[in-house]
GROMACS .gro file of C-alpha atoms in nm:
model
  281
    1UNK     CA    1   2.137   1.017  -0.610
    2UNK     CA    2   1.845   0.804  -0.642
    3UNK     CA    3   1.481   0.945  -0.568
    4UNK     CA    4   1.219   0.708  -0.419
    5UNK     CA    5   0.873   0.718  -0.315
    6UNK     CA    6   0.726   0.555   0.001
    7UNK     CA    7   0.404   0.451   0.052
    8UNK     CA    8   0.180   0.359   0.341
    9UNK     CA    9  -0.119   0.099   0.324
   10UNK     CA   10  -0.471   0.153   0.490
   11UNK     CA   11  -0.745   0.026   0.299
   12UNK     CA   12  -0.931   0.293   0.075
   13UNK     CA   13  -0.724   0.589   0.258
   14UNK     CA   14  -0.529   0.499  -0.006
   15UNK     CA   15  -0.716   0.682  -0.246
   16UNK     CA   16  -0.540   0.993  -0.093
   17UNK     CA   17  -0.229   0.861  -0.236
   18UNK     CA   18  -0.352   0.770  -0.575
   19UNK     CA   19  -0.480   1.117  -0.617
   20UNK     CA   20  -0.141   1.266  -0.476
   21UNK     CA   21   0.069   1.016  -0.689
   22UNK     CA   22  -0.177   1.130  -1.009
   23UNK     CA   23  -0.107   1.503  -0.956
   24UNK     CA   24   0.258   1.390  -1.022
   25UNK     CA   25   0.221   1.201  -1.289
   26UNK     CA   26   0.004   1.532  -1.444
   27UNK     CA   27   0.321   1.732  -1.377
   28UNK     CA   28   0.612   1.438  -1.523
   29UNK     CA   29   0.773   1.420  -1.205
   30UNK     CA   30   0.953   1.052  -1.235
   31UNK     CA   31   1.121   0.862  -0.974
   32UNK     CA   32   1.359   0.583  -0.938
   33UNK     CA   33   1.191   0.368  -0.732
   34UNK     CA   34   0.894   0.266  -0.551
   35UNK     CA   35   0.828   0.104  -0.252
   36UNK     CA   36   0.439   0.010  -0.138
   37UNK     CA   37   0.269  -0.177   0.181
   38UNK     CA   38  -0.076  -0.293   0.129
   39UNK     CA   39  -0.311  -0.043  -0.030
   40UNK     CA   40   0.008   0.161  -0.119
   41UNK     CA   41   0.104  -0.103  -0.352
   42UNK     CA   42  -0.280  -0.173  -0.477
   43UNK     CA   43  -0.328   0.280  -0.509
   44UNK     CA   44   0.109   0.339  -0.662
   45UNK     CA   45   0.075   0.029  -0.912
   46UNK     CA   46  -0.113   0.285  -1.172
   47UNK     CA   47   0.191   0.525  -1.105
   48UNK     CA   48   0.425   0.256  -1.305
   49UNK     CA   49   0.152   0.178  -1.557
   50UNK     CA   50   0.077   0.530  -1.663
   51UNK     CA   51  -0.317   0.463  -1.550
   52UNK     CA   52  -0.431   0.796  -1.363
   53UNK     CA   53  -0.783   0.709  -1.160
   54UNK     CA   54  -0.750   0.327  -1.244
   55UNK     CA   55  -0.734   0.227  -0.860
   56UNK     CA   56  -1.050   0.465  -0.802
   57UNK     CA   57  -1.269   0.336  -1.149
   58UNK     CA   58  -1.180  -0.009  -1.016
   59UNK     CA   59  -1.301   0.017  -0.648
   60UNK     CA   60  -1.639   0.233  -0.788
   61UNK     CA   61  -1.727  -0.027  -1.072
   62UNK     CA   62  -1.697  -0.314  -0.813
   63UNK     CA   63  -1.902  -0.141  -0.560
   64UNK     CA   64  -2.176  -0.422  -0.449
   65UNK     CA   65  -2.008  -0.693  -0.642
   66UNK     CA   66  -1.995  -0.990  -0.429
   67UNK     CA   67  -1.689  -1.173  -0.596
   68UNK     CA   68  -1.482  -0.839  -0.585
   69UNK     CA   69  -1.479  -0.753  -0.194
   70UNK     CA   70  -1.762  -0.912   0.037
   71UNK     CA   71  -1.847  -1.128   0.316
   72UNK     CA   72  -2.016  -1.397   0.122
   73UNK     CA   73  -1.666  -1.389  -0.035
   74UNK     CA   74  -1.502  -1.435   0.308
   75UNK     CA   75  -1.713  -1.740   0.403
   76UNK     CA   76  -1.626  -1.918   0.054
   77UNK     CA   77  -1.273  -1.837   0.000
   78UNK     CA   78  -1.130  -1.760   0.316
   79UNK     CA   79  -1.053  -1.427   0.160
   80UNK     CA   80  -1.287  -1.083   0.172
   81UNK     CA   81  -1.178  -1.036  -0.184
   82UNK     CA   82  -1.192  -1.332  -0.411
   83UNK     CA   83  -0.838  -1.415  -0.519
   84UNK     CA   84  -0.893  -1.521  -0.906
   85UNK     CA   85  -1.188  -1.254  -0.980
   86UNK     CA   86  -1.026  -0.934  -0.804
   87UNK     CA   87  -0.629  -1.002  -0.822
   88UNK     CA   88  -0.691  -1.136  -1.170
   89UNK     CA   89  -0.958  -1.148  -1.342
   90UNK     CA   90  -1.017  -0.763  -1.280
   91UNK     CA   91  -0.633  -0.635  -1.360
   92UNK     CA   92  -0.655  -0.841  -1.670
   93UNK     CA   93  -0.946  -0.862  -1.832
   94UNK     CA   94  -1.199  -0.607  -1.690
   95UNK     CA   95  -0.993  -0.318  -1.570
   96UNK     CA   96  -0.639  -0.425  -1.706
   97UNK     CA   97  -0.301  -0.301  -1.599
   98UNK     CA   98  -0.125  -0.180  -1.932
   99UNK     CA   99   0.153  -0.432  -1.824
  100UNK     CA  100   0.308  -0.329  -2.165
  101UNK     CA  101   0.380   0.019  -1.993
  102UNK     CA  102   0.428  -0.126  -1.651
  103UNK     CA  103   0.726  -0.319  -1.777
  104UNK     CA  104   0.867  -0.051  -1.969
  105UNK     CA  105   0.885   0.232  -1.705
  106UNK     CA  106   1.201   0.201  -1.550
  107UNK     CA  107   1.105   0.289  -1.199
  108UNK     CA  108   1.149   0.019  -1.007
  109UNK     CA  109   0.817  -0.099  -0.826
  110UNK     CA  110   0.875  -0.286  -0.441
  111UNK     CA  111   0.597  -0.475  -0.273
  112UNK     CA  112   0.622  -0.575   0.108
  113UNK     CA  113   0.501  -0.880   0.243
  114UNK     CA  114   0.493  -1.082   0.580
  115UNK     CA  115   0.643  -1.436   0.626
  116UNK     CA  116   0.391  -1.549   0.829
  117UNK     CA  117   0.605  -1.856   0.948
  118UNK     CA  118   0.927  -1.617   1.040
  119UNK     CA  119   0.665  -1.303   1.134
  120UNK     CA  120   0.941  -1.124   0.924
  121UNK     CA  121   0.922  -0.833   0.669
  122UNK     CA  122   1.017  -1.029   0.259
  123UNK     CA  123   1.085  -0.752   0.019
  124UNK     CA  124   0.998  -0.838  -0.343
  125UNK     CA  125   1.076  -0.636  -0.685
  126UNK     CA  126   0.787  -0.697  -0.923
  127UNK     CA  127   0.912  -0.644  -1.286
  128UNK     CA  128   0.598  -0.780  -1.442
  129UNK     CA  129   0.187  -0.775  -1.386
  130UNK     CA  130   0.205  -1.154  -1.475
  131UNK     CA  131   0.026  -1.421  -1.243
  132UNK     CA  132   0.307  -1.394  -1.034
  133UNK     CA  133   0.346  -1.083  -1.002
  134UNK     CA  134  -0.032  -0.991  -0.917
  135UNK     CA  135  -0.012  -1.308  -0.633
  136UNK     CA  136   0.288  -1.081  -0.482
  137UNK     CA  137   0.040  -0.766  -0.508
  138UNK     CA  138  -0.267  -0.981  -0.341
  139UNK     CA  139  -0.005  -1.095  -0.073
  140UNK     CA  140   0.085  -0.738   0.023
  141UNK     CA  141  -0.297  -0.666   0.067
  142UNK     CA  142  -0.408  -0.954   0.225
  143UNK     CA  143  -0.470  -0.848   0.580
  144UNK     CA  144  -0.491  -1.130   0.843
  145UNK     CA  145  -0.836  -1.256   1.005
  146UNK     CA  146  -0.962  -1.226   0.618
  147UNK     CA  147  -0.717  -1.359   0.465
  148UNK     CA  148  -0.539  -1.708   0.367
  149UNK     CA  149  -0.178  -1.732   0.342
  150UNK     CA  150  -0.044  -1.727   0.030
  151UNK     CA  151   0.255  -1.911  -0.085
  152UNK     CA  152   0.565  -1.752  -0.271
  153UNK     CA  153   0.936  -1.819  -0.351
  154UNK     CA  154   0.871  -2.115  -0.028
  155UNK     CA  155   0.732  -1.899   0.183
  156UNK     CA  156   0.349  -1.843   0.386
  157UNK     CA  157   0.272  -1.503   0.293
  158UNK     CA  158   0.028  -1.206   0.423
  159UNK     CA  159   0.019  -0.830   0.438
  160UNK     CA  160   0.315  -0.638   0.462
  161UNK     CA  161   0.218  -0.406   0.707
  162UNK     CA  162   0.226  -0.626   0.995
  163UNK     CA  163   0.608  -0.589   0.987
  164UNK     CA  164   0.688  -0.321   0.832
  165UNK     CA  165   0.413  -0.026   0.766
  166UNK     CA  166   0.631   0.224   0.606
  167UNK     CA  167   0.947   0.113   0.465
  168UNK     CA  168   1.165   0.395   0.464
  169UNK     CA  169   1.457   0.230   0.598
  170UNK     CA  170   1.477  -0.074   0.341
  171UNK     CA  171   1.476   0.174   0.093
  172UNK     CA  172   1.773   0.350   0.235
  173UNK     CA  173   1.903   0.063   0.282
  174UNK     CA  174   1.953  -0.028  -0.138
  175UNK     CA  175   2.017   0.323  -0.225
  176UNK     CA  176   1.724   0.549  -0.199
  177UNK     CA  177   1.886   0.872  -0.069
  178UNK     CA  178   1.604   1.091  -0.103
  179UNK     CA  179   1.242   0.976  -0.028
  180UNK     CA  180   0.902   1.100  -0.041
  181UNK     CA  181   0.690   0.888   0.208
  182UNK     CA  182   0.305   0.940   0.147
  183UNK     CA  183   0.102   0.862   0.486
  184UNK     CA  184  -0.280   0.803   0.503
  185UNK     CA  185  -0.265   0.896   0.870
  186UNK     CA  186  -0.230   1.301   0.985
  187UNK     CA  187   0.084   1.431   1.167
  188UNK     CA  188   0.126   1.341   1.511
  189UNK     CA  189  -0.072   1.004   1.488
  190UNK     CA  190   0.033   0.724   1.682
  191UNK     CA  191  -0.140   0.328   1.637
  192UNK     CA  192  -0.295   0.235   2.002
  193UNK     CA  193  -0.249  -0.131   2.122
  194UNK     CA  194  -0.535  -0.380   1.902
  195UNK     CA  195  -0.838  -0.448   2.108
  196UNK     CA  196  -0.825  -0.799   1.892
  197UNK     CA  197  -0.508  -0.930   2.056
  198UNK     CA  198  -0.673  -1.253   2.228
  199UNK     CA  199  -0.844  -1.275   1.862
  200UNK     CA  200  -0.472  -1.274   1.690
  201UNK     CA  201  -0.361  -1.542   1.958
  202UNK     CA  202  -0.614  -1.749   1.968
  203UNK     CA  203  -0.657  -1.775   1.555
  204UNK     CA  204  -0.280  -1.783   1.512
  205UNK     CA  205  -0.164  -2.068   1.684
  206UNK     CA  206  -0.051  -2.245   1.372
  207UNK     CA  207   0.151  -1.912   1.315
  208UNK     CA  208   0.240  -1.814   1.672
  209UNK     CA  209   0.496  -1.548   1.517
  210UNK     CA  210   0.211  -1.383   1.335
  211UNK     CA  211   0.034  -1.304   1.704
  212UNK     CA  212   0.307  -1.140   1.840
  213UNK     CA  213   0.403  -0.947   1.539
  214UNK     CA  214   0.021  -0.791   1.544
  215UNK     CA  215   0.058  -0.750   1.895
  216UNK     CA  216   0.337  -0.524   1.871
  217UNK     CA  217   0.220  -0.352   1.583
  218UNK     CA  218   0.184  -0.068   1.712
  219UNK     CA  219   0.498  -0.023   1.883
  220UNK     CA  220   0.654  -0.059   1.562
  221UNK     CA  221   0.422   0.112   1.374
  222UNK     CA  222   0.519   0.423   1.627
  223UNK     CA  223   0.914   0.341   1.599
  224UNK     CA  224   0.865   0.397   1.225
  225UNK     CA  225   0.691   0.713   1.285
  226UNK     CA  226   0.935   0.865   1.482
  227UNK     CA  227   1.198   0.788   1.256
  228UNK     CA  228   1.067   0.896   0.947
  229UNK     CA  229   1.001   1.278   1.139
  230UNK     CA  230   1.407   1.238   1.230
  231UNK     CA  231   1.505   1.167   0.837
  232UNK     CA  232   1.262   1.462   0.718
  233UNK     CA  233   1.469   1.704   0.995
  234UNK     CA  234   1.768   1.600   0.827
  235UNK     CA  235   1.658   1.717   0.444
  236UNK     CA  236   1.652   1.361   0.302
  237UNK     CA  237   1.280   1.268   0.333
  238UNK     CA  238   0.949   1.475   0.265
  239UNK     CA  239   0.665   1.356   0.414
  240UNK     CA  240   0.313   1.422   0.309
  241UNK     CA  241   0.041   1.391   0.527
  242UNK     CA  242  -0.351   1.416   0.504
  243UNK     CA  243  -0.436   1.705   0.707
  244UNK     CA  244  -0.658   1.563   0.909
  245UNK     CA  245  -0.856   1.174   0.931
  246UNK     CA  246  -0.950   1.043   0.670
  247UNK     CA  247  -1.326   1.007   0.677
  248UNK     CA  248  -1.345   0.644   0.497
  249UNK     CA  249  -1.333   0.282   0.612
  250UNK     CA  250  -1.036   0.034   0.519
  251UNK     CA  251  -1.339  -0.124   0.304
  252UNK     CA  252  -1.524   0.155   0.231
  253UNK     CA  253  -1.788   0.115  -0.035
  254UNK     CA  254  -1.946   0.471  -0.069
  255UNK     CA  255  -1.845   0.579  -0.420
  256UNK     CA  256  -1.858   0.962  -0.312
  257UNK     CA  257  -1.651   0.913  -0.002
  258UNK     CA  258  -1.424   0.727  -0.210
  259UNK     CA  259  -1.379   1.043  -0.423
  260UNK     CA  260  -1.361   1.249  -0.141
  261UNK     CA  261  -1.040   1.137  -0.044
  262UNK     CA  262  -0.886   1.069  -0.399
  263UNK     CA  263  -0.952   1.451  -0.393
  264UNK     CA  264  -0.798   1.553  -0.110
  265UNK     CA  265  -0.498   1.397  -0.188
  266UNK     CA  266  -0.506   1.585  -0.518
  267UNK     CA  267  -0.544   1.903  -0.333
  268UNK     CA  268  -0.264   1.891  -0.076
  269UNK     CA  269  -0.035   1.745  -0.411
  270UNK     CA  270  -0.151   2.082  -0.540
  271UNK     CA  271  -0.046   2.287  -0.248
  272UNK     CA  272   0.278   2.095  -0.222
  273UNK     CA  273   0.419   2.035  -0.562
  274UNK     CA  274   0.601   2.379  -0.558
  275UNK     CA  275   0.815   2.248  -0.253
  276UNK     CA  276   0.840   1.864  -0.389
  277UNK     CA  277   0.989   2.001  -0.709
  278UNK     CA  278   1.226   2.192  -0.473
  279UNK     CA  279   1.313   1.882  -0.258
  280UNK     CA  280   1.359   1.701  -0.589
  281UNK     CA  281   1.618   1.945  -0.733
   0.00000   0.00000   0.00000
């Protein structure tokens, strides 16, 4: 039976998942496979590479730096995080991914992404923290209205989430019997309609498909929701929640709030570990 974990996006809430995945790592629980949207792909990547706190140093050191996440970097890339300097010049050079490790470990590592042109879900195994690897990471993350495309295996890529925001299913779907999914939203929440909906149509119409997907977001955001709460009934997925909103913006750049919430996912790992151990046996 293979044992996966699931991860959510959401900006810098997912510093509660790096500090619930770290808690893990403290403890050797291994997996077989993980799956990340987003942030949960930016926050789990250190779970592969053996680097506890490297998502949190990273987003603290950069704080203020205009290349690494900033509007000045939005007006002359296209992008709110530069695309050389913070998808590769940081994870190689200033704070590098032990790729040596990250290749190694045999969990397998899953990034989601969003064909733009199809406004379908593209499901990619990274095996390496090459160049090519780290453009599939940036393409997970790259949220649209601050974002350009990005193009992979012939395909007009953005962020994951649009399409699929918590991929439980795929992973069911190649053999993942037993799941932890980590959410960055508390129980019971449900995604409202965007306010930005004339925005997505009328700055999409090169990508018409990519409109409607974000205008439905929510409905499938929801769908997901209620399906994950019908595996976890059934015994074959835990789900870990914060316990209540997390108090941090999707570019949050407050180092202490930052740490806030890597704590408080280190706290509920705490209180949970006795029962994931459980679910794991």
């Amino acid at each position: 039976m293979k044992h996966g974990l699931v991860l959510e996006g959401g900006g810098m809430r997912g510093l509660f998942t790096e500090g619930f995945l770290n808690v893990l790592m403290e403890h050797g629980l291994v997996f077989d496979g993980m799956i990340g949207v987003s942030a949960g792909a930016l926050f789990g990547c250190g779970y592969k590479s053996h680097q506890p706190q490297r998502g949190l140093k990273c987003n603290i050191r950069f704080i203020g730096d205009k290349e690494y996440m900033s509007f000045r970097s939005l007006l002359k890339t296209g992008n709110l995080s530069s695309p050389e300097y913070a998808y590769h010049t940081v994870p190689t050079e200033l704070e590098p991914i032990d790729t040596e490790t990250f290749e190694k470990d045999f969990m397998e590592f899953y990034v989601v992404c969003t064909d733009i042109e199809k406004g379908i879900p593209v499901y990619k195994k990274i095996t390496k923290c090459d160049y090519e690897g780290l453009e599939w990471i940036r393409a997970t993350a790259s949220m649209p209205l601050v974002s350009t495309p990005i193009e992979l295996d012939g395909k007009k890529l953005l962020d994951g989430g649009m399409t699929d925001s918590v991929p439980l299913r795929y992973f069911q779907s190649i053999g993942y019997e037993k799941n932890i999914v980590i959410l960055t939203q508390p129980h019971g929440y449900r995604k409202k309609a965007s306010l930005l909906n004339n925005i997505f149509r009328l700055t999409n119409r090169k990508y018409p498909k990519i409109a409607e997907v974000m205008i439905n977001r929510h409905n499938m955001y929801n769908s997901e929701m209620e399906y994950i709460e019908s595996e976890a009934k059934k015994g074959n997925t835990f789900v870990v929640y914060p316990d209540e909103t997390l108090n941090i913006g999707r570019i949050e750049q407050n180092a202490e709030k930052m740490r806030h919430v890597y704590e408080l996912g280190r706290q509920k790992a705490e209180q949970l570990l006795p029962q994931i151990i459980k679910f794991l046996e």
